[in-house]
């Protein structure tokens, strides 16, 4: 083993997580899977069937994990957190961003409890720790007319993984154990994230989005920064000025005009 490398692969103790969630009124059904093509695909499939609001699909390992914009999400067995959450709430499309925001904030809260370090969010769905990507969220929905029939929000979080094993990435990556220098009990972190999500999501469902917006902006790593946006229509540099109510990124071009960005990859310029 190389110096400063932390090896801590163990299977998740689902009973410990259930114990932590015993008072939850959100989480109704749990699917603890060892290996699956994608928890996102399973959650969508059971969303088409009768699985209830608050169903958690968790896996130790995925063979076809998917990220945003059709990318692959790789995660080693026994080292990370991989799950998708099925929600049967009725939201208009412009509120979906706030489901991702609730999960992102819950992850930041969980990271702080587990590691003492402040997690940050890079629009729209990346979780950053110490300036490097530590996780990502993928939120998808099936609509009935203009409202969601069900939502699936999936998280991949590098917990006890060694980033030296990563293939060449276009941005720096890390794991929680890498940043704190010790193994993390995944049960505790997962329990904290799920409890935090339940609390934040209840605000969203009650129409109390303001507190979520404020919390999200305080974790927003890009605010006021010079960035490169790579979207479907090409790439350009600009300054990030804020976030719109529908979750679009607000940017200012070099000529002073302000405009929203709805999709794309955003990277910080040094
Ligand atoms: C991203 O950063 O692009 C988002 C990554 C989301 C990955 C998670 S892992 C659990 C769930 N299942 C999947 O196939 N994808 C999401």
PDB file of C-alpha atoms and ligand atoms in Angstrom:
ATOM      1  CA  UNK A   1       0.000   0.000   0.000  1.00  0.00           C
ATOM      2  CA  UNK A   2       1.299   3.454  -0.888  1.00  0.00           C
ATOM      3  CA  UNK A   3       1.789   6.042   1.819  1.00  0.00           C
ATOM      4  CA  UNK A   4      -1.280   8.249   2.552  1.00  0.00           C
ATOM      5  CA  UNK A   5      -3.543   5.649   0.912  1.00  0.00           C
ATOM      6  CA  UNK A   6      -6.550   4.618   3.002  1.00  0.00           C
ATOM      7  CA  UNK A   7      -8.128   1.216   2.391  1.00  0.00           C
ATOM      8  CA  UNK A   8     -11.471   0.710   4.148  1.00  0.00           C
ATOM      9  CA  UNK A   9     -13.767  -1.466   2.055  1.00  0.00           C
ATOM     10  CA  UNK A  10     -16.635  -3.028   4.076  1.00  0.00           C
ATOM     11  CA  UNK A  11     -20.230  -3.811   3.130  1.00  0.00           C
ATOM     12  CA  UNK A  12     -22.857  -1.388   4.391  1.00  0.00           C
ATOM     13  CA  UNK A  13     -24.748  -2.304   7.570  1.00  0.00           C
ATOM     14  CA  UNK A  14     -28.295  -1.499   6.358  1.00  0.00           C
ATOM     15  CA  UNK A  15     -29.724  -2.273   9.828  1.00  0.00           C
ATOM     16  CA  UNK A  16     -27.746   0.634  11.299  1.00  0.00           C
ATOM     17  CA  UNK A  17     -29.232   3.007   8.710  1.00  0.00           C
ATOM     18  CA  UNK A  18     -32.769   1.728   9.324  1.00  0.00           C
ATOM     19  CA  UNK A  19     -32.281   2.246  13.048  1.00  0.00           C
ATOM     20  CA  UNK A  20     -31.363   5.884  12.411  1.00  0.00           C
ATOM     21  CA  UNK A  21     -34.442   6.359  10.216  1.00  0.00           C
ATOM     22  CA  UNK A  22     -36.926   4.570  12.460  1.00  0.00           C
ATOM     23  CA  UNK A  23     -38.827   7.808  13.178  1.00  0.00           C
ATOM     24  CA  UNK A  24     -38.900   8.941   9.556  1.00  0.00           C
ATOM     25  CA  UNK A  25     -42.238   9.660   7.960  1.00  0.00           C
ATOM     26  CA  UNK A  26     -40.722   9.878   4.445  1.00  0.00           C
ATOM     27  CA  UNK A  27     -38.797   6.655   3.933  1.00  0.00           C
ATOM     28  CA  UNK A  28     -41.308   3.853   3.423  1.00  0.00           C
ATOM     29  CA  UNK A  29     -39.572   1.172   1.435  1.00  0.00           C
ATOM     30  CA  UNK A  30     -35.924   0.150   1.053  1.00  0.00           C
ATOM     31  CA  UNK A  31     -34.203  -1.861  -1.641  1.00  0.00           C
ATOM     32  CA  UNK A  32     -30.705  -2.792  -0.455  1.00  0.00           C
ATOM     33  CA  UNK A  33     -29.009  -4.224  -3.524  1.00  0.00           C
ATOM     34  CA  UNK A  34     -25.507  -5.538  -3.886  1.00  0.00           C
ATOM     35  CA  UNK A  35     -24.908  -5.020  -7.579  1.00  0.00           C
ATOM     36  CA  UNK A  36     -27.244  -3.433 -10.092  1.00  0.00           C
ATOM     37  CA  UNK A  37     -26.816  -1.819 -13.524  1.00  0.00           C
ATOM     38  CA  UNK A  38     -28.043   1.546 -12.153  1.00  0.00           C
ATOM     39  CA  UNK A  39     -30.056   2.458  -9.031  1.00  0.00           C
ATOM     40  CA  UNK A  40     -31.538   5.273 -11.114  1.00  0.00           C
ATOM     41  CA  UNK A  41     -32.917   2.789 -13.651  1.00  0.00           C
ATOM     42  CA  UNK A  42     -34.331   0.564 -10.873  1.00  0.00           C
ATOM     43  CA  UNK A  43     -36.000   3.521  -9.127  1.00  0.00           C
ATOM     44  CA  UNK A  44     -37.544   4.658 -12.422  1.00  0.00           C
ATOM     45  CA  UNK A  45     -38.794   1.166 -13.137  1.00  0.00           C
ATOM     46  CA  UNK A  46     -40.460   0.799  -9.739  1.00  0.00           C
ATOM     47  CA  UNK A  47     -41.749   4.369 -10.163  1.00  0.00           C
ATOM     48  CA  UNK A  48     -43.735   3.042 -13.148  1.00  0.00           C
ATOM     49  CA  UNK A  49     -45.089   0.335 -10.858  1.00  0.00           C
ATOM     50  CA  UNK A  50     -46.524   0.802  -7.371  1.00  0.00           C
ATOM     51  CA  UNK A  51     -43.510   1.689  -5.248  1.00  0.00           C
ATOM     52  CA  UNK A  52     -44.482   4.346  -2.703  1.00  0.00           C
ATOM     53  CA  UNK A  53     -43.259   7.903  -2.230  1.00  0.00           C
ATOM     54  CA  UNK A  54     -40.027   7.732  -0.253  1.00  0.00           C
ATOM     55  CA  UNK A  55     -38.627   4.488  -1.684  1.00  0.00           C
ATOM     56  CA  UNK A  56     -34.853   4.220  -1.407  1.00  0.00           C
ATOM     57  CA  UNK A  57     -32.871   2.133  -3.885  1.00  0.00           C
ATOM     58  CA  UNK A  58     -29.356   1.639  -2.627  1.00  0.00           C
ATOM     59  CA  UNK A  59     -26.499  -0.407  -4.108  1.00  0.00           C
ATOM     60  CA  UNK A  60     -22.952  -1.350  -3.202  1.00  0.00           C
ATOM     61  CA  UNK A  61     -22.002  -1.391  -6.841  1.00  0.00           C
ATOM     62  CA  UNK A  62     -23.330  -0.335 -10.252  1.00  0.00           C
ATOM     63  CA  UNK A  63     -22.277  -1.748 -13.598  1.00  0.00           C
ATOM     64  CA  UNK A  64     -23.927   0.980 -15.692  1.00  0.00           C
ATOM     65  CA  UNK A  65     -24.061   4.000 -13.377  1.00  0.00           C
ATOM     66  CA  UNK A  66     -25.109   7.153 -15.184  1.00  0.00           C
ATOM     67  CA  UNK A  67     -24.201  10.764 -14.627  1.00  0.00           C
ATOM     68  CA  UNK A  68     -25.475  14.044 -15.983  1.00  0.00           C
ATOM     69  CA  UNK A  69     -25.407  14.673 -19.741  1.00  0.00           C
ATOM     70  CA  UNK A  70     -25.188  10.953 -20.510  1.00  0.00           C
ATOM     71  CA  UNK A  71     -21.870  10.423 -18.744  1.00  0.00           C
ATOM     72  CA  UNK A  72     -20.787   7.242 -16.975  1.00  0.00           C
ATOM     73  CA  UNK A  73     -20.684   7.246 -13.151  1.00  0.00           C
ATOM     74  CA  UNK A  74     -18.109   4.788 -11.848  1.00  0.00           C
ATOM     75  CA  UNK A  75     -17.931   3.765  -8.194  1.00  0.00           C
ATOM     76  CA  UNK A  76     -15.871   1.018  -6.575  1.00  0.00           C
ATOM     77  CA  UNK A  77     -17.617  -1.664  -4.508  1.00  0.00           C
ATOM     78  CA  UNK A  78     -17.930  -1.137  -0.753  1.00  0.00           C
ATOM     79  CA  UNK A  79     -16.341   2.301  -0.744  1.00  0.00           C
ATOM     80  CA  UNK A  80     -18.959   4.869  -1.719  1.00  0.00           C
ATOM     81  CA  UNK A  81     -22.593   5.858  -1.416  1.00  0.00           C
ATOM     82  CA  UNK A  82     -24.808   5.139  -4.391  1.00  0.00           C
ATOM     83  CA  UNK A  83     -28.552   5.542  -4.154  1.00  0.00           C
ATOM     84  CA  UNK A  84     -31.674   6.820  -5.878  1.00  0.00           C
ATOM     85  CA  UNK A  85     -34.745   8.106  -4.131  1.00  0.00           C
ATOM     86  CA  UNK A  86     -38.224   7.797  -5.595  1.00  0.00           C
ATOM     87  CA  UNK A  87     -40.555  10.702  -4.761  1.00  0.00           C
ATOM     88  CA  UNK A  88     -44.184  10.937  -5.789  1.00  0.00           C
ATOM     89  CA  UNK A  89     -44.596  14.678  -5.402  1.00  0.00           C
ATOM     90  CA  UNK A  90     -46.387  16.864  -7.893  1.00  0.00           C
ATOM     91  CA  UNK A  91     -44.103  19.693  -8.965  1.00  0.00           C
ATOM     92  CA  UNK A  92     -43.902  21.845 -12.096  1.00  0.00           C
ATOM     93  CA  UNK A  93     -40.691  21.375 -14.102  1.00  0.00           C
ATOM     94  CA  UNK A  94     -39.193  24.653 -12.829  1.00  0.00           C
ATOM     95  CA  UNK A  95     -39.232  23.307  -9.250  1.00  0.00           C
ATOM     96  CA  UNK A  96     -37.180  20.204 -10.039  1.00  0.00           C
ATOM     97  CA  UNK A  97     -33.929  22.066  -9.539  1.00  0.00           C
ATOM     98  CA  UNK A  98     -34.939  22.536  -5.892  1.00  0.00           C
ATOM     99  CA  UNK A  99     -35.191  18.796  -5.331  1.00  0.00           C
ATOM    100  CA  UNK A 100     -31.550  18.526  -6.435  1.00  0.00           C
ATOM    101  CA  UNK A 101     -30.825  21.510  -4.187  1.00  0.00           C
ATOM    102  CA  UNK A 102     -32.400  19.782  -1.144  1.00  0.00           C
ATOM    103  CA  UNK A 103     -30.311  16.668  -1.735  1.00  0.00           C
ATOM    104  CA  UNK A 104     -27.157  18.735  -2.330  1.00  0.00           C
ATOM    105  CA  UNK A 105     -27.678  20.645   0.907  1.00  0.00           C
ATOM    106  CA  UNK A 106     -28.379  17.424   2.805  1.00  0.00           C
ATOM    107  CA  UNK A 107     -25.101  16.003   1.473  1.00  0.00           C
ATOM    108  CA  UNK A 108     -23.207  19.145   2.551  1.00  0.00           C
ATOM    109  CA  UNK A 109     -24.757  18.878   6.009  1.00  0.00           C
ATOM    110  CA  UNK A 110     -23.855  15.162   6.198  1.00  0.00           C
ATOM    111  CA  UNK A 111     -20.298  15.874   5.060  1.00  0.00           C
ATOM    112  CA  UNK A 112     -19.892  18.519   7.716  1.00  0.00           C
ATOM    113  CA  UNK A 113     -21.085  16.138  10.436  1.00  0.00           C
ATOM    114  CA  UNK A 114     -18.904  13.276   9.163  1.00  0.00           C
ATOM    115  CA  UNK A 115     -15.764  15.193   8.311  1.00  0.00           C
ATOM    116  CA  UNK A 116     -15.968  18.648   9.862  1.00  0.00           C
ATOM    117  CA  UNK A 117     -15.314  20.056   6.383  1.00  0.00           C
ATOM    118  CA  UNK A 118     -17.670  22.374   4.526  1.00  0.00           C
ATOM    119  CA  UNK A 119     -19.191  20.811   1.425  1.00  0.00           C
ATOM    120  CA  UNK A 120     -19.917  23.239  -1.386  1.00  0.00           C
ATOM    121  CA  UNK A 121     -22.172  23.054  -4.444  1.00  0.00           C
ATOM    122  CA  UNK A 122     -21.171  23.715  -8.026  1.00  0.00           C
ATOM    123  CA  UNK A 123     -24.181  24.483 -10.174  1.00  0.00           C
ATOM    124  CA  UNK A 124     -26.208  22.561 -10.953  1.00  0.00           C
ATOM    125  CA  UNK A 125     -25.506  19.253  -9.235  1.00  0.00           C
ATOM    126  CA  UNK A 126     -21.879  18.747  -8.192  1.00  0.00           C
ATOM    127  CA  UNK A 127     -20.759  18.446  -4.592  1.00  0.00           C
ATOM    128  CA  UNK A 128     -17.316  19.817  -3.859  1.00  0.00           C
ATOM    129  CA  UNK A 129     -15.017  19.253  -0.909  1.00  0.00           C
ATOM    130  CA  UNK A 130     -11.819  21.291  -0.580  1.00  0.00           C
ATOM    131  CA  UNK A 131     -12.148  22.525  -4.176  1.00  0.00           C
ATOM    132  CA  UNK A 132     -12.532  19.049  -5.739  1.00  0.00           C
ATOM    133  CA  UNK A 133     -15.562  17.084  -6.905  1.00  0.00           C
ATOM    134  CA  UNK A 134     -16.612  14.528  -4.276  1.00  0.00           C
ATOM    135  CA  UNK A 135     -20.087  13.672  -5.579  1.00  0.00           C
ATOM    136  CA  UNK A 136     -22.865  14.340  -8.046  1.00  0.00           C
ATOM    137  CA  UNK A 137     -26.647  14.295  -8.171  1.00  0.00           C
ATOM    138  CA  UNK A 138     -28.883  13.255 -11.040  1.00  0.00           C
ATOM    139  CA  UNK A 139     -32.567  14.250 -10.805  1.00  0.00           C
ATOM    140  CA  UNK A 140     -35.003  12.956 -13.380  1.00  0.00           C
ATOM    141  CA  UNK A 141     -38.798  12.979 -13.569  1.00  0.00           C
ATOM    142  CA  UNK A 142     -41.772  11.518 -15.334  1.00  0.00           C
ATOM    143  CA  UNK A 143     -44.536  14.036 -16.023  1.00  0.00           C
ATOM    144  CA  UNK A 144     -48.319  13.896 -16.177  1.00  0.00           C
ATOM    145  CA  UNK A 145     -49.044  17.007 -18.210  1.00  0.00           C
ATOM    146  CA  UNK A 146     -47.153  19.888 -16.634  1.00  0.00           C
ATOM    147  CA  UNK A 147     -46.654  18.250 -13.225  1.00  0.00           C
ATOM    148  CA  UNK A 148     -44.337  15.467 -12.110  1.00  0.00           C
ATOM    149  CA  UNK A 149     -45.874  12.032 -11.646  1.00  0.00           C
ATOM    150  CA  UNK A 150     -42.714  10.869  -9.932  1.00  0.00           C
ATOM    151  CA  UNK A 151     -39.181  12.124  -9.398  1.00  0.00           C
ATOM    152  CA  UNK A 152     -36.000  10.109  -9.036  1.00  0.00           C
ATOM    153  CA  UNK A 153     -33.068  11.839  -7.418  1.00  0.00           C
ATOM    154  CA  UNK A 154     -29.816   9.863  -7.394  1.00  0.00           C
ATOM    155  CA  UNK A 155     -26.585  10.484  -5.526  1.00  0.00           C
ATOM    156  CA  UNK A 156     -23.092   9.170  -6.124  1.00  0.00           C
ATOM    157  CA  UNK A 157     -20.673  10.196  -3.364  1.00  0.00           C
ATOM    158  CA  UNK A 158     -17.004   9.218  -3.084  1.00  0.00           C
ATOM    159  CA  UNK A 159     -16.614   8.237   0.549  1.00  0.00           C
ATOM    160  CA  UNK A 160     -13.759   5.808   1.227  1.00  0.00           C
ATOM    161  CA  UNK A 161     -12.462   5.651  -2.320  1.00  0.00           C
ATOM    162  CA  UNK A 162      -8.870   6.351  -3.255  1.00  0.00           C
ATOM    163  CA  UNK A 163      -8.845   9.103  -5.922  1.00  0.00           C
ATOM    164  CA  UNK A 164      -5.450   7.871  -7.110  1.00  0.00           C
ATOM    165  CA  UNK A 165      -7.411   5.014  -8.698  1.00  0.00           C
ATOM    166  CA  UNK A 166      -9.368   7.499 -10.861  1.00  0.00           C
ATOM    167  CA  UNK A 167      -9.008   7.510 -14.590  1.00  0.00           C
ATOM    168  CA  UNK A 168      -7.901  10.797 -16.116  1.00  0.00           C
ATOM    169  CA  UNK A 169     -10.639  13.334 -15.307  1.00  0.00           C
ATOM    170  CA  UNK A 170     -11.146  16.814 -16.781  1.00  0.00           C
ATOM    171  CA  UNK A 171     -11.461  18.232 -13.229  1.00  0.00           C
ATOM    172  CA  UNK A 172      -9.946  17.393  -9.802  1.00  0.00           C
ATOM    173  CA  UNK A 173     -11.747  14.661  -7.831  1.00  0.00           C
ATOM    174  CA  UNK A 174     -11.546  13.527  -4.237  1.00  0.00           C
ATOM    175  CA  UNK A 175     -13.251  11.430  -1.572  1.00  0.00           C
ATOM    176  CA  UNK A 176     -14.291  12.203   1.998  1.00  0.00           C
ATOM    177  CA  UNK A 177     -11.696   9.841   3.522  1.00  0.00           C
ATOM    178  CA  UNK A 178      -9.021  11.373   1.347  1.00  0.00           C
ATOM    179  CA  UNK A 179      -9.762  14.837   2.742  1.00  0.00           C
ATOM    180  CA  UNK A 180     -10.035  13.825   6.411  1.00  0.00           C
ATOM    181  CA  UNK A 181      -7.292  11.176   6.348  1.00  0.00           C
ATOM    182  CA  UNK A 182      -9.393   8.386   7.864  1.00  0.00           C
ATOM    183  CA  UNK A 183     -12.133   5.887   6.995  1.00  0.00           C
ATOM    184  CA  UNK A 184     -15.682   7.177   7.175  1.00  0.00           C
ATOM    185  CA  UNK A 185     -18.566   5.084   8.545  1.00  0.00           C
ATOM    186  CA  UNK A 186     -20.852   5.091   5.531  1.00  0.00           C
ATOM    187  CA  UNK A 187     -23.908   4.157   7.647  1.00  0.00           C
ATOM    188  CA  UNK A 188     -23.573   7.370   9.677  1.00  0.00           C
ATOM    189  CA  UNK A 189     -23.069   9.526   6.607  1.00  0.00           C
ATOM    190  CA  UNK A 190     -25.985   7.950   4.730  1.00  0.00           C
ATOM    191  CA  UNK A 191     -28.267   8.317   7.780  1.00  0.00           C
ATOM    192  CA  UNK A 192     -27.345  12.005   8.146  1.00  0.00           C
ATOM    193  CA  UNK A 193     -27.924  12.690   4.443  1.00  0.00           C
ATOM    194  CA  UNK A 194     -31.316  10.980   4.410  1.00  0.00           C
ATOM    195  CA  UNK A 195     -32.476  12.713   7.594  1.00  0.00           C
ATOM    196  CA  UNK A 196     -31.288  16.077   6.260  1.00  0.00           C
ATOM    197  CA  UNK A 197     -33.068  15.497   2.958  1.00  0.00           C
ATOM    198  CA  UNK A 198     -36.323  14.618   4.706  1.00  0.00           C
ATOM    199  CA  UNK A 199     -36.209  17.877   6.679  1.00  0.00           C
ATOM    200  CA  UNK A 200     -35.364  20.079   3.670  1.00  0.00           C
ATOM    201  CA  UNK A 201     -37.781  18.345   1.330  1.00  0.00           C
ATOM    202  CA  UNK A 202     -40.619  18.924   3.790  1.00  0.00           C
ATOM    203  CA  UNK A 203     -39.895  22.688   3.526  1.00  0.00           C
ATOM    204  CA  UNK A 204     -40.056  22.445  -0.260  1.00  0.00           C
ATOM    205  CA  UNK A 205     -43.325  20.526  -0.186  1.00  0.00           C
ATOM    206  CA  UNK A 206     -44.835  23.131   2.153  1.00  0.00           C
ATOM    207  CA  UNK A 207     -43.888  25.887  -0.304  1.00  0.00           C
ATOM    208  CA  UNK A 208     -41.185  27.237   2.038  1.00  0.00           C
ATOM    209  CA  UNK A 209     -38.479  27.498  -0.621  1.00  0.00           C
ATOM    210  CA  UNK A 210     -36.925  30.689   0.719  1.00  0.00           C
ATOM    211  CA  UNK A 211     -34.864  28.979   3.436  1.00  0.00           C
ATOM    212  CA  UNK A 212     -33.596  26.422   0.910  1.00  0.00           C
ATOM    213  CA  UNK A 213     -32.615  29.190  -1.526  1.00  0.00           C
ATOM    214  CA  UNK A 214     -30.681  31.016   1.184  1.00  0.00           C
ATOM    215  CA  UNK A 215     -28.904  27.870   2.355  1.00  0.00           C
ATOM    216  CA  UNK A 216     -28.082  26.911  -1.244  1.00  0.00           C
ATOM    217  CA  UNK A 217     -26.630  30.350  -2.072  1.00  0.00           C
ATOM    218  CA  UNK A 218     -24.379  30.148   1.000  1.00  0.00           C
ATOM    219  CA  UNK A 219     -22.852  26.931  -0.467  1.00  0.00           C
ATOM    220  CA  UNK A 220     -22.708  28.171  -4.057  1.00  0.00           C
ATOM    221  CA  UNK A 221     -19.049  27.875  -5.032  1.00  0.00           C
ATOM    222  CA  UNK A 222     -19.401  29.800  -8.329  1.00  0.00           C
ATOM    223  CA  UNK A 223     -21.010  33.009  -7.082  1.00  0.00           C
ATOM    224  CA  UNK A 224     -19.107  36.074  -8.335  1.00  0.00           C
ATOM    225  CA  UNK A 225     -16.527  33.865 -10.073  1.00  0.00           C
ATOM    226  CA  UNK A 226     -15.189  34.001 -13.622  1.00  0.00           C
ATOM    227  CA  UNK A 227     -16.191  30.758 -15.364  1.00  0.00           C
ATOM    228  CA  UNK A 228     -16.095  28.955 -18.686  1.00  0.00           C
ATOM    229  CA  UNK A 229     -19.529  27.715 -19.811  1.00  0.00           C
ATOM    230  CA  UNK A 230     -19.572  24.814 -22.273  1.00  0.00           C
ATOM    231  CA  UNK A 231     -23.099  24.306 -23.576  1.00  0.00           C
ATOM    232  CA  UNK A 232     -24.886  22.983 -26.618  1.00  0.00           C
ATOM    233  CA  UNK A 233     -24.311  26.308 -28.400  1.00  0.00           C
ATOM    234  CA  UNK A 234     -20.541  26.432 -27.873  1.00  0.00           C
ATOM    235  CA  UNK A 235     -18.368  27.847 -25.093  1.00  0.00           C
ATOM    236  CA  UNK A 236     -17.807  31.293 -23.605  1.00  0.00           C
ATOM    237  CA  UNK A 237     -16.309  32.995 -20.565  1.00  0.00           C
ATOM    238  CA  UNK A 238     -18.460  35.051 -18.214  1.00  0.00           C
ATOM    239  CA  UNK A 239     -19.028  35.981 -14.577  1.00  0.00           C
ATOM    240  CA  UNK A 240     -21.603  34.215 -12.396  1.00  0.00           C
ATOM    241  CA  UNK A 241     -23.988  36.729 -10.817  1.00  0.00           C
ATOM    242  CA  UNK A 242     -26.653  34.534  -9.202  1.00  0.00           C
ATOM    243  CA  UNK A 243     -29.347  31.932  -9.555  1.00  0.00           C
ATOM    244  CA  UNK A 244     -32.825  32.321 -10.997  1.00  0.00           C
ATOM    245  CA  UNK A 245     -35.926  31.017  -9.198  1.00  0.00           C
ATOM    246  CA  UNK A 246     -36.230  28.176 -11.733  1.00  0.00           C
ATOM    247  CA  UNK A 247     -32.638  27.088 -11.046  1.00  0.00           C
ATOM    248  CA  UNK A 248     -31.078  28.658 -14.160  1.00  0.00           C
ATOM    249  CA  UNK A 249     -27.595  30.069 -13.624  1.00  0.00           C
ATOM    250  CA  UNK A 250     -27.404  33.854 -14.045  1.00  0.00           C
ATOM    251  CA  UNK A 251     -24.277  35.082 -15.774  1.00  0.00           C
ATOM    252  CA  UNK A 252     -22.905  38.360 -17.092  1.00  0.00           C
ATOM    253  CA  UNK A 253     -21.192  38.411 -20.478  1.00  0.00           C
ATOM    254  CA  UNK A 254     -18.097  40.539 -21.147  1.00  0.00           C
ATOM    255  CA  UNK A 255     -20.314  43.179 -22.847  1.00  0.00           C
ATOM    256  CA  UNK A 256     -22.293  43.588 -19.600  1.00  0.00           C
ATOM    257  CA  UNK A 257     -25.492  41.758 -20.599  1.00  0.00           C
ATOM    258  CA  UNK A 258     -26.948  39.399 -18.047  1.00  0.00           C
ATOM    259  CA  UNK A 259     -28.581  36.155 -19.161  1.00  0.00           C
ATOM    260  CA  UNK A 260     -29.665  32.754 -17.829  1.00  0.00           C
ATOM    261  CA  UNK A 261     -27.857  29.488 -18.582  1.00  0.00           C
ATOM    262  CA  UNK A 262     -30.165  26.468 -18.422  1.00  0.00           C
ATOM    263  CA  UNK A 263     -27.798  23.589 -19.142  1.00  0.00           C
ATOM    264  CA  UNK A 264     -24.136  22.953 -19.721  1.00  0.00           C
ATOM    265  CA  UNK A 265     -20.848  22.431 -17.941  1.00  0.00           C
ATOM    266  CA  UNK A 266     -19.347  25.260 -15.975  1.00  0.00           C
ATOM    267  CA  UNK A 267     -15.727  25.326 -14.893  1.00  0.00           C
ATOM    268  CA  UNK A 268     -13.901  27.872 -12.799  1.00  0.00           C
ATOM    269  CA  UNK A 269     -11.288  30.064 -14.514  1.00  0.00           C
ATOM    270  CA  UNK A 270      -8.177  30.685 -12.447  1.00  0.00           C
TER     271      UNK A 270
HETATM  272  C1  LIG B   1     -23.125  13.605 -12.095  1.00  0.00           C
HETATM  273  O1  LIG B   1     -22.244  14.132 -11.422  1.00  0.00           O
HETATM  274  O2  LIG B   1     -23.124  13.644 -13.333  1.00  0.00           O
HETATM  275  C2  LIG B   1     -24.275  12.917 -11.382  1.00  0.00           C
HETATM  276  C3  LIG B   1     -23.903  11.539 -10.974  1.00  0.00           C
HETATM  277  C4  LIG B   1     -25.052  10.773 -10.353  1.00  0.00           C
HETATM  278  C5  LIG B   1     -24.671   9.327 -10.108  1.00  0.00           C
HETATM  279  C6  LIG B   1     -25.710   8.606  -9.302  1.00  0.00           C
HETATM  280  S1  LIG B   1     -25.056   7.138  -8.562  1.00  0.00           S
HETATM  281  C7  LIG B   1     -26.666   6.660  -8.070  1.00  0.00           C
HETATM  282  C8  LIG B   1     -27.581   6.976  -9.227  1.00  0.00           C
HETATM  283  N1  LIG B   1     -27.559   5.889 -10.189  1.00  0.00           N
HETATM  284  C9  LIG B   1     -27.051   6.253 -11.357  1.00  0.00           C
HETATM  285  O3  LIG B   1     -26.925   5.509 -12.351  1.00  0.00           O
HETATM  286  N2  LIG B   1     -26.693   7.542 -11.318  1.00  0.00           N
HETATM  287  C10 LIG B   1     -26.977   8.143 -10.029  1.00  0.00           C
END
